[in-house]
Amino acid sequence: MEERTGIAASPGVAIAEAFILDSQQFPVSHRKLHPSDVPAEKKRFLRAVKDAIAEVLLIQKTAAKQAAGEHLKVFDAHVSMLKDATLQSEILNEIEARCCTAEFAVSVAIKQQVRTFMANDFLKRLVHDLYDIQHTLLRQLQGSNSEGLSQLTENAIIVAQDLTPTQTVTLDKDKVVAFATDAGGRTSHTAIVARALGIPAVVGLGTITADIVPGDMLIVDGNTGTVIINPDEDVLDTYHAKVRNIKEHEARLARLCRLPAETRDGKRIRLYANIESPGEAAIAVERGAEGIGLYRTEFLFFEKGSPPTEEEHYEAYRQVVRTLGGRPVAIRTFDMGGDKLVPGEASTERNPFLGCRSIRLCFQHLDLFRTQIRAILRASTEGPISILFPMICNLREVRQAKSVVHEVMADLDNEGIRFSRNVELGIMVEVPGAATIIDLLAREVDFISIGTNDLVQYTLAVDRGNECVSNLFQPAHPAILRIIRDVIATGNRNRIRVAMCGEMSGDVVYAVLLLGLGLHEFSVSPAVLPKIKEIIRSVTSEHAQEVARTALSFDEPERTLEFLTDWTHHVLPEIT
């Protein structure tokens, strides 16, 4: 028996035999083509691009049925890259200039892109995505199958050097019960995908692929970051008991879906879901969501690679509102830029995460912005809708956004088109500048939603996708907790709703702390709705406030996180 320790990337425990997944390498030779064959080779490449886009969209659709969440954004990026006219042109030029195969041209062009991205600190994080689309294109060009996973006939634990997000999301959950990798970190795309899909995972194990042979019995404990190779009988018995307890706990969670989210002393909490496409709305309702706290709308751009029409907008919103059956839906306007580029518009900014993105981009493309607002307002006749503006930094942006809404309302009035006049307007608080003037911003809006993913990133100057500094991405940092405390307190004083829709709100370790800070609205991935509800129903308001006071008393995030983890494990040992 041998025990290895890595990074706990996705919670859960699994026991099965090892399946070694070799990194699939596609042979690419510099084979010269006859000039007369070049036009046909170009067509072959363009056909492969079309097939690759169709494959990625199908994978995204399949993933959305399994679980909603941030992980779906990676496929938006892949589609955008595959459709990128500049990249396609470079590859076609390589085929013609070198009289080479499409495979060789793809490899050359991607290598050039990688060099460009690696020279930019903000684009560096997308290098894995470039390799992922290269992998997809070469597989289409060479007609390869899905990397040996079709050989699986029974439950197995995948062991690999690394897994791309695409590989992770296509794992058959009926047969793949966990995975363990040499590389990776907790904040990588692959780890985020694993958590969203509920697949236990331990990453960053160093040389696990060299230490395991196919058929070895493995235990993967995604809660502790432990992998046990060929465990003895006593250890196996212990972990089999853990697996049984986890399954019993999951059955209890399923029964919570129809119960209210309220504390033991009767304090009612609103528990909403984050979704990224219309198909996820039904999953959210099934898991007990009382509404949609964040409807991300970027998929409308990336699905077709061009701006959606007003009718396409309207149908996407109407469908969700109808599915929610009278429950509220908060629709966030386009949040693009940074790592999500407007199709057909390449980013040349030095620091795209600090540049023209989100609401700033909307103001630069007012025609697209107004089209979206029109569709949202039209859909408001189907049920309660609110509009959420992302990345607000100052009062002028709020007032300009509100002005656009009022102008569109006037246009609809003049055209005799019906809409609700009770559409609430809210803002995302995700930059320190907005948090600092929240007292001023609160006077302008009906509600506030705290986006912790960007808030932590911008406050601590940490790119969570960069594994070199991802350990500094700390939601438990005193600065973050104080900002959240002050935003919630200001909102409550001004009698406006305050919600939270970032990953922090869906992390069971932070749930009681947030309750104690006065948060009354949580918006989380549908997959974790029952767990957050269980935490809420297990404490009193007074107890939550005590936890918050203690957590805020620590001066180091590590101590805060340790306290919150220990407390949560003590109250609900099955959940952590």
XYZ file of C-alpha atoms in Angstrom:
576
model
C 0.000 0.000 0.000
C 1.253 3.474 -0.876
C -0.293 6.837 -0.081
C 0.244 9.950 -2.194
C -0.834 13.506 -1.404
C -1.787 16.101 -3.992
C -4.272 18.955 -4.295
C -7.901 18.307 -3.375
C -9.518 19.595 -6.575
C -13.045 18.180 -6.344
C -14.704 16.639 -3.268
C -15.899 13.073 -2.930
C -14.471 9.591 -2.467
C -14.154 6.834 -5.074
C -12.751 3.300 -5.126
C -11.959 1.521 -8.397
C -9.212 0.134 -10.601
C -6.856 2.502 -12.392
C -7.218 3.276 -16.087
C -4.102 4.967 -17.470
C -5.005 7.582 -20.058
C -2.016 8.278 -22.265
C -1.667 11.782 -23.616
C -2.807 11.247 -27.177
C -0.183 12.473 -29.595
C -1.084 12.971 -33.233
C 1.759 12.326 -35.693
C 2.343 15.477 -37.717
C 4.869 15.311 -40.533
C 5.978 18.035 -42.914
C 4.731 16.209 -45.985
C 4.923 18.277 -49.165
C 1.785 18.486 -51.252
C 1.600 18.964 -54.986
C 0.447 22.557 -55.642
C -2.658 21.196 -57.359
C -3.682 19.520 -54.067
C -3.558 22.740 -52.026
C -7.160 23.909 -52.712
C -8.534 20.532 -51.594
C -6.358 20.650 -48.467
C -7.720 24.085 -47.589
C -11.255 22.743 -47.931
C -10.321 19.787 -45.712
C -9.100 22.191 -43.033
C -12.241 24.355 -43.185
C -14.399 21.233 -42.941
C -12.412 20.166 -39.861
C -12.999 23.606 -38.297
C -16.736 23.289 -38.905
C -16.791 19.784 -37.409
C -14.660 20.899 -34.444
C -17.054 23.771 -33.653
C -20.016 21.392 -33.858
C -18.232 18.988 -31.507
C -17.435 21.691 -28.935
C -21.017 23.008 -28.981
C -22.351 19.467 -28.536
C -19.988 18.904 -25.604
C -21.100 22.208 -24.066
C -24.757 21.269 -24.488
C -24.142 17.880 -22.874
C -22.234 19.500 -20.011
C -25.035 22.007 -19.426
C -27.492 19.145 -18.942
C -25.263 17.653 -16.252
C -24.555 20.848 -14.327
C -24.555 24.582 -14.819
C -21.654 26.745 -13.832
C -18.602 28.788 -14.687
C -16.970 25.774 -16.334
C -19.115 26.199 -19.448
C -17.306 29.454 -20.296
C -14.247 27.529 -21.471
C -16.247 26.173 -24.402
C -17.342 29.678 -25.366
C -13.656 30.567 -25.562
C -12.887 27.462 -27.659
C -15.643 28.252 -30.163
C -14.439 31.851 -30.367
C -10.861 30.694 -31.043
C -11.967 28.178 -33.673
C -14.008 30.863 -35.437
C -11.237 33.442 -35.230
C -10.721 34.724 -38.775
C -7.088 35.684 -38.123
C -6.121 32.207 -36.916
C -7.953 30.541 -39.800
C -6.242 32.856 -42.280
C -2.804 32.075 -40.808
C -3.401 28.338 -41.161
C -4.710 28.655 -44.723
C -1.694 30.811 -45.635
C 0.656 28.186 -44.156
C -0.968 25.468 -46.283
C -0.517 27.553 -49.434
C 2.951 28.957 -48.720
C 4.488 25.651 -47.624
C 2.348 23.296 -49.738
C 1.899 21.363 -46.503
C -0.840 19.322 -44.868
C -3.513 20.976 -42.757
C -2.169 19.116 -39.710
C 1.287 20.649 -40.117
C -0.162 24.122 -40.734
C -2.312 23.860 -37.590
C 0.729 22.881 -35.514
C 2.832 25.758 -36.869
C 0.099 28.369 -36.386
C -0.751 27.218 -32.859
C 2.933 27.303 -31.875
C 3.117 30.904 -33.083
C -0.024 31.793 -31.108
C 1.394 30.121 -28.002
C 4.556 32.238 -28.248
C 2.418 35.381 -28.544
C 0.222 34.417 -25.599
C 3.160 33.440 -23.383
C 4.637 36.918 -23.835
C 1.470 38.476 -22.373
C 0.761 37.901 -18.684
C -2.974 38.196 -19.256
C -3.148 35.884 -22.279
C -0.779 33.308 -20.803
C -3.647 31.613 -18.977
C -5.305 30.782 -22.326
C -2.400 28.678 -23.616
C -4.081 25.487 -22.368
C -7.125 26.448 -24.430
C -4.963 26.815 -27.546
C -3.565 23.326 -27.033
C -7.083 22.043 -26.445
C -8.383 23.389 -29.767
C -5.251 22.100 -31.545
C -6.040 18.686 -30.082
C -9.643 18.945 -31.305
C -8.651 20.069 -34.814
C -6.028 17.346 -35.241
C -8.490 14.737 -34.048
C -11.008 15.923 -36.652
C -8.388 15.993 -39.400
C -7.136 12.499 -38.580
C -10.499 10.975 -37.754
C -9.355 9.746 -34.343
C -11.722 8.436 -31.670
C -12.213 9.724 -28.147
C -8.843 8.849 -26.713
C -9.295 5.271 -25.583
C -12.089 5.949 -23.083
C -14.409 3.828 -25.227
C -12.439 0.855 -23.903
C -13.983 1.318 -20.456
C -16.459 -1.438 -19.642
C -16.748 -0.918 -15.887
C -16.073 1.674 -13.190
C -12.557 3.094 -13.303
C -10.409 5.904 -11.949
C -8.677 7.836 -14.723
C -4.969 8.466 -14.155
C -3.310 10.937 -16.544
C -0.542 13.503 -16.785
C -3.261 16.125 -17.160
C -6.773 16.453 -18.527
C -8.063 19.257 -20.685
C -11.445 20.776 -19.786
C -12.893 19.138 -22.900
C -11.612 15.723 -21.840
C -12.962 16.235 -18.335
C -16.450 17.245 -19.370
C -16.752 14.291 -21.774
C -15.923 11.701 -19.108
C -18.728 9.168 -18.765
C -19.882 9.610 -15.165
C -21.437 6.140 -15.251
C -17.977 4.608 -15.653
C -15.418 7.249 -14.610
C -15.804 7.574 -10.841
C -12.778 9.860 -10.215
C -9.503 11.032 -11.685
C -5.952 11.729 -10.517
C -3.355 13.726 -12.466
C 0.312 14.627 -12.317
C -0.347 18.306 -13.060
C -3.041 20.860 -12.301
C -4.235 23.113 -9.501
C -7.444 23.798 -7.588
C -8.251 26.883 -9.659
C -7.568 25.328 -13.075
C -10.382 24.961 -15.606
C -10.201 21.181 -15.223
C -10.695 21.366 -11.449
C -13.639 23.748 -11.865
C -15.230 21.385 -14.394
C -14.729 18.393 -12.076
C -16.424 20.198 -9.182
C -19.330 21.275 -11.368
C -19.865 17.711 -12.593
C -19.411 16.143 -9.170
C -16.406 13.982 -10.124
C -13.945 13.449 -7.214
C -10.461 14.556 -8.250
C -6.944 14.931 -6.876
C -4.446 16.854 -9.027
C -0.851 18.039 -8.759
C 0.414 14.583 -7.744
C 3.725 14.957 -9.579
C 4.503 11.482 -10.931
C 1.360 9.479 -10.220
C 1.292 8.155 -13.809
C 4.752 6.645 -13.332
C 3.816 4.976 -10.042
C 0.640 3.223 -11.170
C 0.017 0.391 -13.609
C -3.336 -0.404 -15.225
C -5.522 -2.444 -12.909
C -4.034 -1.147 -9.648
C -6.740 -0.667 -7.023
C -7.020 3.018 -6.094
C -8.796 5.156 -3.547
C -9.209 8.821 -4.522
C -10.234 11.096 -1.660
C -11.061 14.460 -3.189
C -11.847 15.889 0.240
C -8.308 15.491 1.585
C -6.229 15.345 -1.615
C -5.182 11.756 -0.932
C -4.660 8.877 -3.365
C -4.055 5.407 -1.926
C -2.498 2.808 -4.237
C -3.401 -0.854 -3.620
C -4.881 -0.286 -0.136
C -4.996 -3.119 2.406
C -8.295 -4.659 3.558
C -8.713 -2.478 6.657
C -8.259 0.736 4.674
C -10.621 -0.532 1.967
C -13.285 -1.317 4.576
C -12.916 2.170 6.072
C -13.324 3.874 2.706
C -16.195 1.653 1.597
C -17.998 2.842 4.733
C -17.203 6.469 3.761
C -18.665 5.920 0.295
C -21.850 4.455 1.808
C -22.163 7.457 4.131
C -21.726 9.853 1.205
C -24.485 8.105 -0.783
C -26.835 8.209 2.202
C -26.056 11.903 2.613
C -26.794 12.570 -1.068
C -30.178 10.876 -0.648
C -30.926 13.170 2.311
C -29.903 16.199 0.270
C -32.303 15.203 -2.502
C -35.159 15.291 0.005
C -34.226 18.881 0.949
C -35.023 20.249 -2.513
C -38.658 20.986 -1.683
C -38.018 22.360 1.802
C -37.525 26.104 2.449
C -34.077 27.605 2.986
C -34.479 28.910 6.516
C -32.364 28.898 9.654
C -33.339 26.909 12.735
C -34.816 30.052 14.302
C -37.010 30.695 11.248
C -34.924 33.287 9.339
C -35.908 32.954 5.668
C -33.074 32.965 3.127
C -33.578 33.192 -0.629
C -31.636 30.538 -2.505
C -31.232 31.177 -6.234
C -29.276 29.543 -9.057
C -26.670 30.720 -11.564
C -27.285 29.521 -15.124
C -25.600 29.976 -18.506
C -28.220 28.705 -20.968
C -31.991 28.142 -21.116
C -31.611 24.378 -20.733
C -30.186 24.776 -17.232
C -33.298 26.485 -15.860
C -35.202 23.212 -15.438
C -32.239 21.688 -13.568
C -32.211 24.671 -11.207
C -35.929 24.325 -10.438
C -35.531 20.580 -9.912
C -32.761 21.223 -7.374
C -34.934 23.620 -5.403
C -33.939 27.055 -6.732
C -36.365 29.827 -5.763
C -35.325 31.829 -8.799
C -32.374 32.671 -11.036
C -29.959 35.063 -9.355
C -27.592 35.235 -12.330
C -28.480 34.414 -15.927
C -25.255 34.734 -17.923
C -26.062 35.694 -21.506
C -22.709 35.495 -23.311
C -23.654 32.114 -24.828
C -25.919 33.978 -27.260
C -22.843 35.500 -28.910
C -20.638 32.441 -28.881
C -23.228 29.944 -30.146
C -23.376 31.490 -33.607
C -20.263 33.655 -33.673
C -22.195 36.803 -34.537
C -24.432 39.218 -32.634
C -27.796 37.639 -31.761
C -30.962 39.177 -33.140
C -33.591 40.691 -30.879
C -35.799 37.634 -31.444
C -32.977 35.260 -30.476
C -32.476 37.263 -27.289
C -36.192 37.321 -26.564
C -36.674 33.585 -27.048
C -33.725 32.748 -24.752
C -35.166 34.937 -21.975
C -38.824 34.014 -22.485
C -37.993 30.306 -22.287
C -36.235 30.672 -18.929
C -38.917 32.915 -17.414
C -41.610 30.429 -18.408
C -39.615 27.512 -17.001
C -39.280 29.359 -13.686
C -43.070 29.627 -13.454
C -43.337 32.961 -11.674
C -40.033 32.773 -9.814
C -37.743 35.817 -10.308
C -35.019 35.872 -12.971
C -32.030 38.273 -12.882
C -30.534 38.669 -16.360
C -26.981 39.983 -16.537
C -26.168 42.056 -19.591
C -23.221 40.932 -21.711
C -20.070 40.411 -19.652
C -17.453 40.114 -22.367
C -13.888 41.189 -22.859
C -10.869 40.005 -20.940
C -11.029 36.274 -21.599
C -14.274 36.482 -23.614
C -13.860 38.406 -26.855
C -16.647 39.794 -28.994
C -16.764 37.475 -32.043
C -14.961 38.959 -35.001
C -13.244 41.553 -32.851
C -9.710 40.655 -31.809
C -8.374 42.116 -28.597
C -5.220 44.174 -28.963
C -5.280 45.520 -25.425
C -2.177 45.118 -23.297
C -4.245 44.352 -20.196
C -7.646 43.106 -21.427
C -8.867 42.286 -17.905
C -8.391 45.951 -17.023
C -9.601 47.307 -20.327
C -12.732 47.511 -22.434
C -14.931 44.773 -21.018
C -18.384 44.187 -19.537
C -20.466 47.377 -19.200
C -17.686 49.411 -20.856
C -17.942 47.228 -23.931
C -21.741 47.600 -23.903
C -21.393 51.385 -23.996
C -19.024 51.113 -26.975
C -21.556 48.887 -28.773
C -24.796 50.653 -27.873
C -26.697 49.020 -30.735
C -25.995 45.553 -29.288
C -26.737 46.768 -25.769
C -30.063 48.336 -26.742
C -31.071 45.187 -28.634
C -30.483 43.114 -25.513
C -32.384 45.540 -23.275
C -35.350 45.553 -25.703
C -35.546 41.764 -25.621
C -35.300 41.615 -21.820
C -38.074 44.181 -21.415
C -40.297 42.345 -23.894
C -39.761 39.083 -21.985
C -40.768 40.814 -18.742
C -44.437 40.285 -19.646
C -43.878 36.545 -19.059
C -42.824 36.872 -15.416
C -40.673 38.790 -12.897
C -37.403 39.910 -14.481
C -34.584 42.135 -13.241
C -31.557 43.479 -15.121
C -28.041 43.174 -13.714
C -25.218 45.410 -14.996
C -21.683 43.920 -14.652
C -18.396 45.513 -13.595
C -19.804 48.858 -12.513
C -17.107 51.205 -11.198
C -18.755 54.608 -10.804
C -22.029 56.521 -10.682
C -21.786 57.710 -14.277
C -21.853 54.114 -15.543
C -24.945 53.295 -13.471
C -26.758 56.404 -14.651
C -25.802 55.807 -18.271
C -27.039 52.200 -18.104
C -30.310 53.324 -16.507
C -30.671 55.999 -19.167
C -30.386 53.394 -21.927
C -33.110 51.313 -20.251
C -35.419 54.328 -19.994
C -34.791 55.261 -23.639
C -35.618 51.725 -24.746
C -38.780 51.789 -22.616
C -39.836 54.986 -24.397
C -39.175 53.374 -27.788
C -41.274 50.334 -26.888
C -44.060 52.627 -25.679
C -44.027 54.508 -28.974
C -44.160 51.224 -30.888
C -47.039 49.918 -28.785
C -45.015 46.944 -27.517
C -45.951 45.631 -24.073
C -43.456 45.288 -21.209
C -43.499 45.368 -17.420
C -42.735 48.687 -15.758
C -41.646 46.880 -12.601
C -38.317 45.602 -13.933
C -35.734 46.113 -11.186
C -32.226 47.343 -12.031
C -29.173 46.097 -10.163
C -25.387 46.166 -10.318
C -22.576 43.684 -9.825
C -20.088 44.680 -7.144
C -16.871 43.050 -8.328
C -14.208 45.767 -8.226
C -12.834 47.562 -5.150
C -13.828 50.956 -6.581
C -17.507 50.036 -6.564
C -17.284 48.509 -3.096
C -15.708 51.682 -1.720
C -18.550 53.923 -2.953
C -21.329 51.408 -2.385
C -23.242 53.957 -0.285
C -23.498 56.191 -3.376
C -24.272 53.380 -5.807
C -26.943 51.911 -3.521
C -29.063 55.052 -3.962
C -29.266 54.460 -7.712
C -30.345 50.806 -7.893
C -32.923 48.330 -6.636
C -30.480 45.574 -5.694
C -26.811 44.610 -5.517
C -25.112 41.326 -6.390
C -21.580 40.658 -5.147
C -19.422 38.891 -7.739
C -16.670 37.382 -5.634
C -14.655 35.807 -8.458
C -13.566 39.144 -9.910
C -13.732 40.931 -6.556
C -11.033 38.665 -5.111
C -8.990 38.825 -8.312
C -8.995 42.622 -8.541
C -8.651 43.321 -4.821
C -5.689 40.975 -4.316
C -4.143 41.469 -7.794
C -4.233 37.718 -8.425
C -5.080 35.898 -11.647
C -6.745 32.758 -10.338
C -6.080 30.982 -13.641
C -2.321 31.424 -13.150
C -1.099 28.439 -11.149
C 2.043 30.339 -10.116
C -0.032 32.679 -7.931
C -3.335 30.832 -7.570
C -2.483 30.093 -3.924
C -2.906 33.840 -3.307
C -6.504 33.750 -4.568
C -7.960 33.781 -1.044
C -11.634 34.608 -0.450
C -10.881 34.360 3.286
C -8.427 37.295 3.096
C -9.379 39.930 5.716
C -9.676 42.590 2.997
C -12.252 40.516 1.104
C -14.273 39.694 4.213
C -14.332 43.356 5.283
C -15.462 44.467 1.825
C -18.263 41.898 1.815
C -19.302 42.869 5.343
C -19.460 46.561 4.453
C -21.340 46.046 1.174
C -23.975 43.881 2.881
C -24.331 46.333 5.778
C -24.712 49.307 3.423
C -27.313 47.499 1.353
C -29.286 46.543 4.439
C -29.137 50.135 5.745
C -30.466 51.409 2.425
C -33.165 48.705 2.404
C -32.078 47.248 -0.909
C -31.518 43.584 -1.602
C -27.958 42.252 -1.484
C -27.147 38.935 -3.151
C -23.929 37.054 -3.859
C -23.403 35.093 -7.064
C -19.689 34.209 -7.124
C -18.104 30.847 -6.316
C -17.731 31.891 -2.690
C -21.507 31.829 -2.182
C -21.603 28.214 -3.367
C -18.753 27.041 -1.133
C -20.161 25.278 1.940
C -17.201 26.433 4.026
C -18.231 30.101 3.653
C -22.017 29.690 3.868
C -22.450 30.260 7.621
C -19.953 33.146 7.604
C -21.986 34.885 4.881
C -25.203 34.247 6.806
C -23.616 35.809 9.860
C -22.573 38.862 7.843
C -26.227 39.437 6.972
C -26.438 37.964 3.470
C -30.040 36.982 2.723
C -29.701 35.930 -0.935
C -27.357 33.240 -2.242
C -27.062 32.493 -5.960
C -25.100 29.330 -6.664
C -24.547 26.545 -9.175
C -27.584 24.218 -9.252
C -25.286 21.343 -8.294
C -24.635 22.771 -4.805
C -28.104 24.141 -4.015
C -29.023 21.248 -1.664
C -25.714 21.481 0.239
C -26.058 25.212 0.848
C -29.652 24.688 1.935
C -28.563 22.003 4.413
C -26.008 24.373 5.944
C -28.596 27.156 6.244
C -31.115 24.840 7.918
C -28.543 23.578 10.425
C -27.809 26.871 12.264
C -29.530 29.743 14.029
C -29.021 33.369 13.026
C -27.290 34.066 16.332
C -24.899 31.154 15.873
C -24.041 32.348 12.353
C -23.262 35.824 13.692
C -20.893 34.309 16.268
C -19.097 32.408 13.497
C -18.769 35.629 11.469
C -17.367 37.579 14.419
C -14.768 34.891 15.076
C -13.802 34.611 11.407
C -13.279 38.372 11.152
C -11.056 38.362 14.227
C -8.234 36.478 12.491
C -5.492 38.433 10.763
C -4.389 35.683 8.346
C -6.619 34.039 5.709
C -5.171 30.602 6.420
C -6.353 30.755 10.033
C -9.788 31.992 8.963
C -10.175 29.191 6.435
C -8.991 26.579 8.934
C -11.537 27.807 11.495
C -14.409 27.797 8.974
C -13.464 24.366 7.626
C -13.227 22.843 11.109
C -16.515 24.428 12.163
C -18.354 23.170 9.070
C -16.906 19.675 9.464
C -17.949 19.607 13.118
C -21.551 20.593 12.352
C -21.970 18.575 9.147
C -19.100 16.084 8.777
C -20.613 14.510 5.641
C -20.607 17.762 3.699
C -16.879 18.613 3.755
